[in-house]
Amino acid sequence: MDFDFSGIIPAIPGLWNGMLMTLQLMVLGIVGGLVLGTILALMRLSSSKLLANLAGAYVNYFRSIPLLLVITWFYLAVPFVLRWITGEDTPVGAFTSCVVAFMMFEAAYFCEIVRAGVQSISKGQMGAAQALGMNYAQTMRLIILPQAFRKMTPLLLQQSIILFQDTSLVYTVGLVDFLNSARANGDIIGRSNEFLIFAGVVYFVISFSASVLVKRLQKRITV
């Protein structure tokens, strides 16, 4: 087959806009998912069975369904939820729906990472903090969580790499991310194969480079 990659250079501005969309989805999904995941992890570690069971049910549910289905659900469901809350038809774009979907989905995975990180900290530190007069919230915020996040940083970054790859699924709701932008530009000039190969190379280079950095960071943290 005769490949011609010359059409990629003129399409770089459009491809870059698609990459910016991908990075925005990834960053917002990580930040929101990590915040929600930390809350869920603390709920799972709570002495309250109700909170622990609710958080456990949330994690098990979202880890048992494909992300593609979650994206579709939230794209269709978020407008109905806002209408039920506000009583008005609130237009919700594909971007907002996808961000919410990524946050909710990734929170289930971040929850387990944070929970494992907290449990890896010696229980003696909790007792020492309480002996100094700290309450549970202060102990978690000042003593336990900072150490836990340091230990679980490689796992959090690894999950972020997976999310970076999963953002390509937003094509189902018509959002133009990097992959969708490459596909569209390839279709316009009749060079879909070249653009898809180029997109695959870009995803590989970014993901592989990030994985190498994560491994180095993990070794440094272990030492």
CSV table of N, CA and C in Angstrom, one decimal, residues 1-161:
chain,number,residue,atom,x,y,z
A,1,MET,N,0.8,-1.2,0.0
A,1,MET,CA,0.0,0.0,0.0
A,1,MET,C,0.9,1.2,0.0
A,2,ASP,N,0.5,2.2,-0.8
A,2,ASP,CA,1.3,3.5,-0.9
A,2,ASP,C,0.8,4.5,0.2
A,3,PHE,N,1.7,4.7,1.2
A,3,PHE,CA,1.4,5.6,2.3
A,3,PHE,C,1.9,7.0,1.9
A,4,ASP,N,1.2,8.0,2.3
A,4,ASP,CA,1.6,9.4,2.1
A,4,ASP,C,1.2,10.1,3.4
A,5,PHE,N,2.3,10.5,4.1
A,5,PHE,CA,2.1,11.2,5.4
A,5,PHE,C,2.2,12.7,5.3
A,6,SER,N,2.3,13.2,4.0
A,6,SER,CA,2.5,14.6,3.8
A,6,SER,C,1.3,15.5,4.3
A,7,GLY,N,0.2,14.9,4.3
A,7,GLY,CA,-1.0,15.6,4.7
A,7,GLY,C,-1.1,15.9,6.2
A,8,ILE,N,-0.3,15.3,7.0
A,8,ILE,CA,-0.3,15.4,8.4
A,8,ILE,C,0.2,16.8,8.8
A,9,ILE,N,1.2,17.3,8.2
A,9,ILE,CA,1.8,18.6,8.6
A,9,ILE,C,0.8,19.7,8.5
A,10,PRO,N,0.0,19.9,7.4
A,10,PRO,CA,-1.0,21.0,7.3
A,10,PRO,C,-2.1,20.8,8.4
A,11,ALA,N,-2.3,19.6,8.8
A,11,ALA,CA,-3.4,19.3,9.8
A,11,ALA,C,-3.0,19.5,11.2
A,12,ILE,N,-1.7,19.8,11.5
A,12,ILE,CA,-1.2,19.9,12.9
A,12,ILE,C,-2.0,20.8,13.8
A,13,PRO,N,-2.4,22.0,13.3
A,13,PRO,CA,-3.2,22.9,14.2
A,13,PRO,C,-4.5,22.2,14.7
A,14,GLY,N,-5.2,21.6,13.8
A,14,GLY,CA,-6.4,20.9,14.2
A,14,GLY,C,-6.1,19.7,15.1
A,15,LEU,N,-5.0,19.0,14.8
A,15,LEU,CA,-4.6,17.9,15.7
A,15,LEU,C,-4.2,18.4,17.1
A,16,TRP,N,-3.6,19.5,17.1
A,16,TRP,CA,-3.2,20.1,18.4
A,16,TRP,C,-4.4,20.5,19.2
A,17,ASN,N,-5.4,21.0,18.6
A,17,ASN,CA,-6.6,21.4,19.3
A,17,ASN,C,-7.3,20.1,19.8
A,18,GLY,N,-7.2,19.0,19.1
A,18,GLY,CA,-7.8,17.8,19.6
A,18,GLY,C,-7.0,17.3,20.8
A,19,MET,N,-5.6,17.4,20.7
A,19,MET,CA,-4.8,17.0,21.9
A,19,MET,C,-5.1,17.8,23.1
A,20,LEU,N,-5.3,19.1,22.9
A,20,LEU,CA,-5.7,20.0,24.1
A,20,LEU,C,-7.0,19.5,24.7
A,21,MET,N,-8.0,19.1,23.9
A,21,MET,CA,-9.2,18.6,24.4
A,21,MET,C,-9.0,17.3,25.2
A,22,THR,N,-8.1,16.4,24.7
A,22,THR,CA,-7.8,15.2,25.4
A,22,THR,C,-7.1,15.5,26.7
A,23,LEU,N,-6.2,16.4,26.7
A,23,LEU,CA,-5.5,16.8,28.0
A,23,LEU,C,-6.4,17.4,29.0
A,24,GLN,N,-7.3,18.2,28.5
A,24,GLN,CA,-8.3,18.9,29.4
A,24,GLN,C,-9.2,17.8,30.1
A,25,LEU,N,-9.7,16.9,29.3
A,25,LEU,CA,-10.5,15.8,29.8
A,25,LEU,C,-9.7,15.0,30.8
A,26,MET,N,-8.5,14.7,30.5
A,26,MET,CA,-7.6,13.9,31.4
A,26,MET,C,-7.4,14.6,32.7
A,27,VAL,N,-7.0,15.9,32.7
A,27,VAL,CA,-6.7,16.6,33.9
A,27,VAL,C,-7.9,16.8,34.8
A,28,LEU,N,-9.0,17.2,34.2
A,28,LEU,CA,-10.2,17.3,35.0
A,28,LEU,C,-10.7,16.0,35.6
A,29,GLY,N,-10.6,15.0,34.8
A,29,GLY,CA,-11.0,13.6,35.2
A,29,GLY,C,-10.1,13.2,36.4
A,30,ILE,N,-8.8,13.5,36.3
A,30,ILE,CA,-7.9,13.1,37.4
A,30,ILE,C,-8.2,13.9,38.7
A,31,VAL,N,-8.3,15.2,38.5
A,31,VAL,CA,-8.5,16.0,39.7
A,31,VAL,C,-9.8,15.7,40.4
A,32,GLY,N,-10.9,15.7,39.6
A,32,GLY,CA,-12.2,15.3,40.2
A,32,GLY,C,-12.3,13.9,40.7
A,33,GLY,N,-11.7,13.0,40.0
A,33,GLY,CA,-11.8,11.6,40.4
A,33,GLY,C,-10.9,11.3,41.6
A,34,LEU,N,-9.8,12.1,41.8
A,34,LEU,CA,-9.0,11.9,42.9
A,34,LEU,C,-9.6,12.5,44.2
A,35,VAL,N,-10.3,13.6,44.1
A,35,VAL,CA,-11.0,14.2,45.2
A,35,VAL,C,-12.1,13.3,45.7
A,36,LEU,N,-12.9,12.8,44.7
A,36,LEU,CA,-14.1,12.0,45.0
A,36,LEU,C,-13.5,10.6,45.5
A,37,GLY,N,-12.5,10.1,44.9
A,37,GLY,CA,-11.9,8.8,45.3
A,37,GLY,C,-11.4,8.8,46.7
A,38,THR,N,-10.7,10.0,47.1
A,38,THR,CA,-10.2,10.1,48.5
A,38,THR,C,-11.4,10.1,49.5
A,39,ILE,N,-12.4,10.8,49.1
A,39,ILE,CA,-13.6,10.8,50.0
A,39,ILE,C,-14.2,9.4,50.2
A,40,LEU,N,-14.3,8.7,49.0
A,40,LEU,CA,-14.8,7.3,49.1
A,40,LEU,C,-13.9,6.4,49.9
A,41,ALA,N,-12.6,6.6,49.7
A,41,ALA,CA,-11.6,5.7,50.5
A,41,ALA,C,-11.8,5.9,52.0
A,42,LEU,N,-11.9,7.2,52.4
A,42,LEU,CA,-12.1,7.5,53.8
A,42,LEU,C,-13.4,6.9,54.3
A,43,MET,N,-14.5,6.9,53.4
A,43,MET,CA,-15.7,6.2,53.8
A,43,MET,C,-15.6,4.7,54.0
A,44,ARG,N,-14.8,4.1,53.1
A,44,ARG,CA,-14.6,2.7,53.2
A,44,ARG,C,-13.8,2.3,54.4
A,45,LEU,N,-12.9,3.2,54.8
A,45,LEU,CA,-12.1,3.0,56.0
A,45,LEU,C,-12.8,3.4,57.3
A,46,SER,N,-14.0,4.0,57.2
A,46,SER,CA,-14.7,4.5,58.3
A,46,SER,C,-15.3,3.3,59.2
A,47,SER,N,-15.4,3.6,60.4
A,47,SER,CA,-16.0,2.6,61.3
A,47,SER,C,-17.5,2.4,61.2
A,48,SER,N,-18.1,3.4,60.4
A,48,SER,CA,-19.5,3.3,60.1
A,48,SER,C,-19.8,2.3,59.0
A,49,LYS,N,-20.5,1.3,59.3
A,49,LYS,CA,-20.8,0.2,58.3
A,49,LYS,C,-21.6,0.8,57.1
A,50,LEU,N,-22.5,1.7,57.5
A,50,LEU,CA,-23.3,2.3,56.4
A,50,LEU,C,-22.5,3.0,55.4
A,51,LEU,N,-21.5,3.9,55.8
A,51,LEU,CA,-20.7,4.6,54.9
A,51,LEU,C,-19.8,3.7,54.2
A,52,ALA,N,-19.2,2.7,54.9
A,52,ALA,CA,-18.3,1.7,54.2
A,52,ALA,C,-19.1,0.9,53.2
A,53,ASN,N,-20.3,0.5,53.5
A,53,ASN,CA,-21.1,-0.3,52.5
A,53,ASN,C,-21.5,0.6,51.3
A,54,LEU,N,-21.8,1.8,51.5
A,54,LEU,CA,-22.2,2.7,50.4
A,54,LEU,C,-21.0,2.9,49.5
A,55,ALA,N,-19.9,3.2,50.1
A,55,ALA,CA,-18.7,3.4,49.3
A,55,ALA,C,-18.3,2.1,48.5
A,56,GLY,N,-18.4,1.0,49.2
A,56,GLY,CA,-18.0,-0.3,48.6
A,56,GLY,C,-19.0,-0.6,47.4
A,57,ALA,N,-20.2,-0.3,47.6
A,57,ALA,CA,-21.2,-0.6,46.5
A,57,ALA,C,-20.9,0.3,45.3
A,58,TYR,N,-20.5,1.6,45.6
A,58,TYR,CA,-20.2,2.5,44.5
A,58,TYR,C,-19.0,2.0,43.7
A,59,VAL,N,-17.9,1.6,44.4
A,59,VAL,CA,-16.7,1.1,43.8
A,59,VAL,C,-17.0,-0.2,43.0
A,60,ASN,N,-17.7,-1.1,43.6
A,60,ASN,CA,-17.9,-2.4,42.9
A,60,ASN,C,-18.8,-2.1,41.6
A,61,TYR,N,-19.7,-1.2,41.7
A,61,TYR,CA,-20.6,-1.0,40.6
A,61,TYR,C,-19.8,-0.4,39.4
A,62,PHE,N,-19.1,0.7,39.6
A,62,PHE,CA,-18.4,1.3,38.5
A,62,PHE,C,-17.2,0.5,38.0
A,63,ARG,N,-16.7,-0.3,38.8
A,63,ARG,CA,-15.6,-1.2,38.3
A,63,ARG,C,-16.1,-2.4,37.6
A,64,SER,N,-17.4,-2.6,37.6
A,64,SER,CA,-18.0,-3.7,36.9
A,64,SER,C,-18.7,-3.4,35.6
A,65,ILE,N,-18.6,-2.1,35.2
A,65,ILE,CA,-19.2,-1.7,33.9
A,65,ILE,C,-18.2,-1.0,33.0
A,66,PRO,N,-18.3,-1.1,31.7
A,66,PRO,CA,-17.3,-0.5,30.8
A,66,PRO,C,-17.4,1.0,30.8
A,67,LEU,N,-16.3,1.7,30.6
A,67,LEU,CA,-16.3,3.1,30.6
A,67,LEU,C,-17.1,3.7,29.5
A,68,LEU,N,-17.1,3.0,28.3
A,68,LEU,CA,-17.9,3.4,27.2
A,68,LEU,C,-19.4,3.6,27.5
A,69,LEU,N,-19.9,2.6,28.3
A,69,LEU,CA,-21.3,2.7,28.7
A,69,LEU,C,-21.5,3.8,29.7
A,70,VAL,N,-20.6,4.1,30.6
A,70,VAL,CA,-20.7,5.2,31.5
A,70,VAL,C,-20.7,6.5,30.8
A,71,ILE,N,-19.9,6.7,29.8
A,71,ILE,CA,-19.9,8.0,29.0
A,71,ILE,C,-21.2,8.2,28.3
A,72,THR,N,-21.8,7.1,27.7
A,72,THR,CA,-23.1,7.2,27.1
A,72,THR,C,-24.2,7.5,28.1
A,73,TRP,N,-24.1,6.9,29.2
A,73,TRP,CA,-25.2,7.1,30.2
A,73,TRP,C,-25.2,8.6,30.7
A,74,PHE,N,-24.0,9.1,31.0
A,74,PHE,CA,-23.9,10.5,31.5
A,74,PHE,C,-24.3,11.5,30.4
A,75,TYR,N,-23.9,11.2,29.2
A,75,TYR,CA,-24.3,12.1,28.1
A,75,TYR,C,-25.8,12.2,28.0
A,76,LEU,N,-26.5,11.1,28.3
A,76,LEU,CA,-28.0,11.1,28.2
A,76,LEU,C,-28.6,11.5,29.5
A,77,ALA,N,-28.0,11.2,30.6
A,77,ALA,CA,-28.6,11.3,31.9
A,77,ALA,C,-28.4,12.7,32.6
A,78,VAL,N,-27.2,13.3,32.4
A,78,VAL,CA,-26.9,14.6,33.1
A,78,VAL,C,-28.0,15.6,32.8
A,79,PRO,N,-28.4,15.9,31.6
A,79,PRO,CA,-29.5,16.9,31.4
A,79,PRO,C,-30.8,16.6,32.1
A,80,PHE,N,-31.2,15.3,32.2
A,80,PHE,CA,-32.4,15.0,33.0
A,80,PHE,C,-32.2,15.2,34.5
A,81,VAL,N,-31.0,14.9,35.0
A,81,VAL,CA,-30.7,15.2,36.4
A,81,VAL,C,-30.8,16.7,36.7
A,82,LEU,N,-30.2,17.5,35.9
A,82,LEU,CA,-30.2,18.9,36.1
A,82,LEU,C,-31.6,19.5,36.0
A,83,ARG,N,-32.4,18.9,35.1
A,83,ARG,CA,-33.8,19.4,34.9
A,83,ARG,C,-34.6,19.0,36.2
A,84,TRP,N,-34.3,17.9,36.8
A,84,TRP,CA,-34.9,17.4,38.0
A,84,TRP,C,-34.5,18.3,39.2
A,85,ILE,N,-33.3,18.8,39.2
A,85,ILE,CA,-32.8,19.6,40.3
A,85,ILE,C,-33.3,21.1,40.2
A,86,THR,N,-33.1,21.6,39.0
A,86,THR,CA,-33.4,23.0,38.8
A,86,THR,C,-34.8,23.3,38.3
A,87,GLY,N,-35.4,22.3,37.7
A,87,GLY,CA,-36.8,22.5,37.1
A,87,GLY,C,-36.8,23.2,35.8
A,88,GLU,N,-35.6,23.4,35.2
A,88,GLU,CA,-35.5,24.0,33.9
A,88,GLU,C,-34.6,23.2,33.0
A,89,ASP,N,-34.8,23.4,31.7
A,89,ASP,CA,-34.0,22.7,30.7
A,89,ASP,C,-32.6,23.4,30.6
A,90,THR,N,-31.6,22.7,31.1
A,90,THR,CA,-30.3,23.3,31.1
A,90,THR,C,-29.4,22.6,30.1
A,91,PRO,N,-29.0,23.3,29.1
A,91,PRO,CA,-28.2,22.6,28.0
A,91,PRO,C,-26.8,22.2,28.6
A,92,VAL,N,-26.5,20.9,28.4
A,92,VAL,CA,-25.3,20.4,28.8
A,92,VAL,C,-24.5,19.8,27.6
A,93,GLY,N,-23.3,20.3,27.4
A,93,GLY,CA,-22.6,19.8,26.2
A,93,GLY,C,-22.0,18.5,26.5
A,94,ALA,N,-21.4,17.9,25.4
A,94,ALA,CA,-20.7,16.6,25.5
A,94,ALA,C,-19.5,16.7,26.4
A,95,PHE,N,-18.8,17.9,26.4
A,95,PHE,CA,-17.6,18.0,27.2
A,95,PHE,C,-17.9,17.9,28.7
A,96,THR,N,-18.9,18.6,29.2
A,96,THR,CA,-19.3,18.5,30.6
A,96,THR,C,-19.7,17.1,30.9
A,97,SER,N,-20.5,16.5,30.1
A,97,SER,CA,-21.0,15.1,30.4
A,97,SER,C,-19.8,14.1,30.5
A,98,CYS,N,-18.8,14.3,29.6
A,98,CYS,CA,-17.7,13.4,29.6
A,98,CYS,C,-16.8,13.6,30.8
A,99,VAL,N,-16.7,14.9,31.2
A,99,VAL,CA,-15.9,15.2,32.4
A,99,VAL,C,-16.5,14.5,33.6
A,100,VAL,N,-17.8,14.7,33.8
A,100,VAL,CA,-18.5,14.0,34.9
A,100,VAL,C,-18.4,12.5,34.8
A,101,ALA,N,-18.5,11.9,33.7
A,101,ALA,CA,-18.4,10.5,33.5
A,101,ALA,C,-17.0,10.0,33.9
A,102,PHE,N,-15.9,10.7,33.5
A,102,PHE,CA,-14.6,10.3,33.8
A,102,PHE,C,-14.3,10.5,35.3
A,103,MET,N,-14.8,11.6,35.9
A,103,MET,CA,-14.7,11.8,37.4
A,103,MET,C,-15.3,10.6,38.2
A,104,MET,N,-16.5,10.3,37.8
A,104,MET,CA,-17.3,9.3,38.6
A,104,MET,C,-16.6,7.9,38.4
A,105,PHE,N,-16.2,7.6,37.1
A,105,PHE,CA,-15.6,6.3,36.8
A,105,PHE,C,-14.3,6.2,37.5
A,106,GLU,N,-13.4,7.2,37.3
A,106,GLU,CA,-12.0,7.1,37.9
A,106,GLU,C,-12.0,7.1,39.4
A,107,ALA,N,-13.0,7.7,40.0
A,107,ALA,CA,-13.1,7.8,41.4
A,107,ALA,C,-13.1,6.4,42.0
A,108,ALA,N,-13.7,5.4,41.4
A,108,ALA,CA,-13.8,4.1,41.9
A,108,ALA,C,-12.4,3.4,41.9
A,109,TYR,N,-11.6,3.7,41.0
A,109,TYR,CA,-10.2,3.2,40.9
A,109,TYR,C,-9.3,3.9,41.9
A,110,PHE,N,-9.4,5.3,41.9
A,110,PHE,CA,-8.6,6.1,42.8
A,110,PHE,C,-8.9,5.7,44.2
A,111,CYS,N,-10.2,5.4,44.5
A,111,CYS,CA,-10.6,5.0,45.8
A,111,CYS,C,-9.8,3.8,46.4
A,112,GLU,N,-9.6,2.8,45.5
A,112,GLU,CA,-8.9,1.6,46.0
A,112,GLU,C,-7.4,1.9,46.1
A,113,ILE,N,-6.9,2.8,45.3
A,113,ILE,CA,-5.5,3.2,45.4
A,113,ILE,C,-5.2,3.9,46.7
A,114,VAL,N,-6.1,4.9,47.0
A,114,VAL,CA,-6.0,5.7,48.2
A,114,VAL,C,-6.2,4.8,49.4
A,115,ARG,N,-7.1,3.9,49.4
A,115,ARG,CA,-7.4,3.1,50.5
A,115,ARG,C,-6.2,2.2,50.8
A,116,ALA,N,-5.6,1.6,49.8
A,116,ALA,CA,-4.4,0.8,50.0
A,116,ALA,C,-3.2,1.6,50.5
A,117,GLY,N,-3.1,2.9,50.0
A,117,GLY,CA,-2.0,3.7,50.5
A,117,GLY,C,-2.2,4.1,52.0
A,118,VAL,N,-3.4,4.4,52.4
A,118,VAL,CA,-3.7,4.7,53.8
A,118,VAL,C,-3.4,3.5,54.7
A,119,GLN,N,-3.8,2.3,54.2
A,119,GLN,CA,-3.6,1.1,55.0
A,119,GLN,C,-2.2,0.7,55.1
A,120,SER,N,-1.3,1.2,54.2
A,120,SER,CA,0.1,0.8,54.2
A,120,SER,C,0.8,1.6,55.3
A,121,ILE,N,0.2,2.7,55.9
A,121,ILE,CA,0.8,3.5,56.9
A,121,ILE,C,0.7,2.8,58.2
A,122,SER,N,1.7,2.8,59.0
A,122,SER,CA,1.7,2.1,60.3
A,122,SER,C,0.6,2.6,61.2
A,123,LYS,N,-0.2,1.7,61.8
A,123,LYS,CA,-1.2,2.2,62.7
A,123,LYS,C,-0.7,2.9,64.0
A,124,GLY,N,0.6,2.7,64.2
A,124,GLY,CA,1.2,3.3,65.4
A,124,GLY,C,1.2,4.9,65.2
A,125,GLN,N,1.3,5.3,64.0
A,125,GLN,CA,1.3,6.8,63.7
A,125,GLN,C,-0.1,7.4,64.1
A,126,MET,N,-1.1,6.6,63.8
A,126,MET,CA,-2.5,7.1,64.2
A,126,MET,C,-2.6,7.2,65.7
A,127,GLY,N,-2.1,6.2,66.4
A,127,GLY,CA,-2.1,6.3,67.9
A,127,GLY,C,-1.2,7.4,68.4
A,128,ALA,N,-0.1,7.6,67.8
A,128,ALA,CA,0.8,8.7,68.3
A,128,ALA,C,0.2,10.1,68.1
A,129,ALA,N,-0.5,10.2,66.9
A,129,ALA,CA,-1.2,11.5,66.6
A,129,ALA,C,-2.3,11.8,67.6
A,130,GLN,N,-3.1,10.7,67.9
A,130,GLN,CA,-4.1,10.8,68.9
A,130,GLN,C,-3.6,11.1,70.3
A,131,ALA,N,-2.4,10.6,70.6
A,131,ALA,CA,-1.8,10.9,71.9
A,131,ALA,C,-1.4,12.3,72.0
A,132,LEU,N,-1.1,12.9,70.9
A,132,LEU,CA,-0.7,14.4,70.9
A,132,LEU,C,-1.9,15.3,70.9
A,133,GLY,N,-3.1,14.7,70.9
A,133,GLY,CA,-4.4,15.5,71.0
A,133,GLY,C,-5.0,15.8,69.6
A,134,MET,N,-4.5,15.2,68.6
A,134,MET,CA,-5.2,15.4,67.3
A,134,MET,C,-6.4,14.5,67.1
A,135,ASN,N,-7.4,15.1,66.4
A,135,ASN,CA,-8.6,14.3,66.2
A,135,ASN,C,-8.4,13.5,64.9
A,136,TYR,N,-9.4,12.8,64.4
A,136,TYR,CA,-9.3,11.9,63.3
A,136,TYR,C,-9.0,12.7,62.0
A,137,ALA,N,-9.7,13.8,61.8
A,137,ALA,CA,-9.6,14.6,60.6
A,137,ALA,C,-8.2,15.2,60.6
A,138,GLN,N,-7.7,15.7,61.7
A,138,GLN,CA,-6.4,16.3,61.7
A,138,GLN,C,-5.3,15.3,61.4
A,139,THR,N,-5.5,14.1,62.0
A,139,THR,CA,-4.5,13.0,61.8
A,139,THR,C,-4.4,12.6,60.3
A,140,MET,N,-5.6,12.5,59.7
A,140,MET,CA,-5.6,12.1,58.3
A,140,MET,C,-5.0,13.2,57.4
A,141,ARG,N,-5.4,14.4,57.7
A,141,ARG,CA,-4.9,15.5,56.8
A,141,ARG,C,-3.4,15.8,57.0
A,142,LEU,N,-2.9,15.8,58.2
A,142,LEU,CA,-1.6,16.2,58.5
A,142,LEU,C,-0.5,15.1,58.5
A,143,ILE,N,-1.0,13.9,58.9
A,143,ILE,CA,0.0,12.8,59.1
A,143,ILE,C,-0.2,11.6,58.1
A,144,ILE,N,-1.4,11.1,58.0
A,144,ILE,CA,-1.6,9.8,57.2
A,144,ILE,C,-1.6,10.1,55.7
A,145,LEU,N,-2.5,11.0,55.3
A,145,LEU,CA,-2.6,11.2,53.8
A,145,LEU,C,-1.4,11.7,53.1
A,146,PRO,N,-0.6,12.6,53.7
A,146,PRO,CA,0.6,13.0,53.0
A,146,PRO,C,1.6,11.9,52.8
A,147,GLN,N,1.8,11.0,53.7
A,147,GLN,CA,2.6,9.8,53.6
A,147,GLN,C,2.0,8.8,52.6
A,148,ALA,N,0.7,8.7,52.7
A,148,ALA,CA,0.0,7.7,51.8
A,148,ALA,C,0.1,8.2,50.3
A,149,PHE,N,-0.1,9.5,50.1
A,149,PHE,CA,0.0,10.0,48.7
A,149,PHE,C,1.4,9.8,48.1
A,150,ARG,N,2.4,10.0,49.0
A,150,ARG,CA,3.8,9.8,48.5
A,150,ARG,C,4.0,8.4,48.0
A,151,LYS,N,3.5,7.4,48.8
A,151,LYS,CA,3.7,6.0,48.5
A,151,LYS,C,2.9,5.6,47.2
A,152,MET,N,1.7,6.2,47.0
A,152,MET,CA,0.8,5.7,46.0
A,152,MET,C,0.9,6.6,44.7
A,153,THR,N,1.9,7.6,44.7
A,153,THR,CA,2.0,8.4,43.5
A,153,THR,C,2.3,7.6,42.2
A,154,PRO,N,3.1,6.6,42.2
A,154,PRO,CA,3.3,5.8,41.0
A,154,PRO,C,2.0,5.2,40.5
A,155,LEU,N,1.2,4.7,41.4
A,155,LEU,CA,-0.1,4.0,41.0
A,155,LEU,C,-1.0,5.1,40.5
A,156,LEU,N,-1.1,6.2,41.1
A,156,LEU,CA,-1.9,7.3,40.6
A,156,LEU,C,-1.5,7.8,39.2
A,157,LEU,N,-0.2,7.9,39.0
A,157,LEU,CA,0.2,8.3,37.7
A,157,LEU,C,-0.1,7.2,36.6
A,158,GLN,N,0.1,5.9,37.0
A,158,GLN,CA,-0.2,4.8,36.1
A,158,GLN,C,-1.7,4.9,35.7
A,159,GLN,N,-2.6,5.1,36.7
A,159,GLN,CA,-4.0,5.2,36.4
A,159,GLN,C,-4.3,6.4,35.5
A,160,SER,N,-3.5,7.5,35.7
A,160,SER,CA,-3.7,8.6,34.8
A,160,SER,C,-3.3,8.4,33.4
A,161,ILE,N,-2.3,7.5,33.2
A,161,ILE,CA,-1.9,7.1,31.8
A,161,ILE,C,-3.0,6.3,31.1
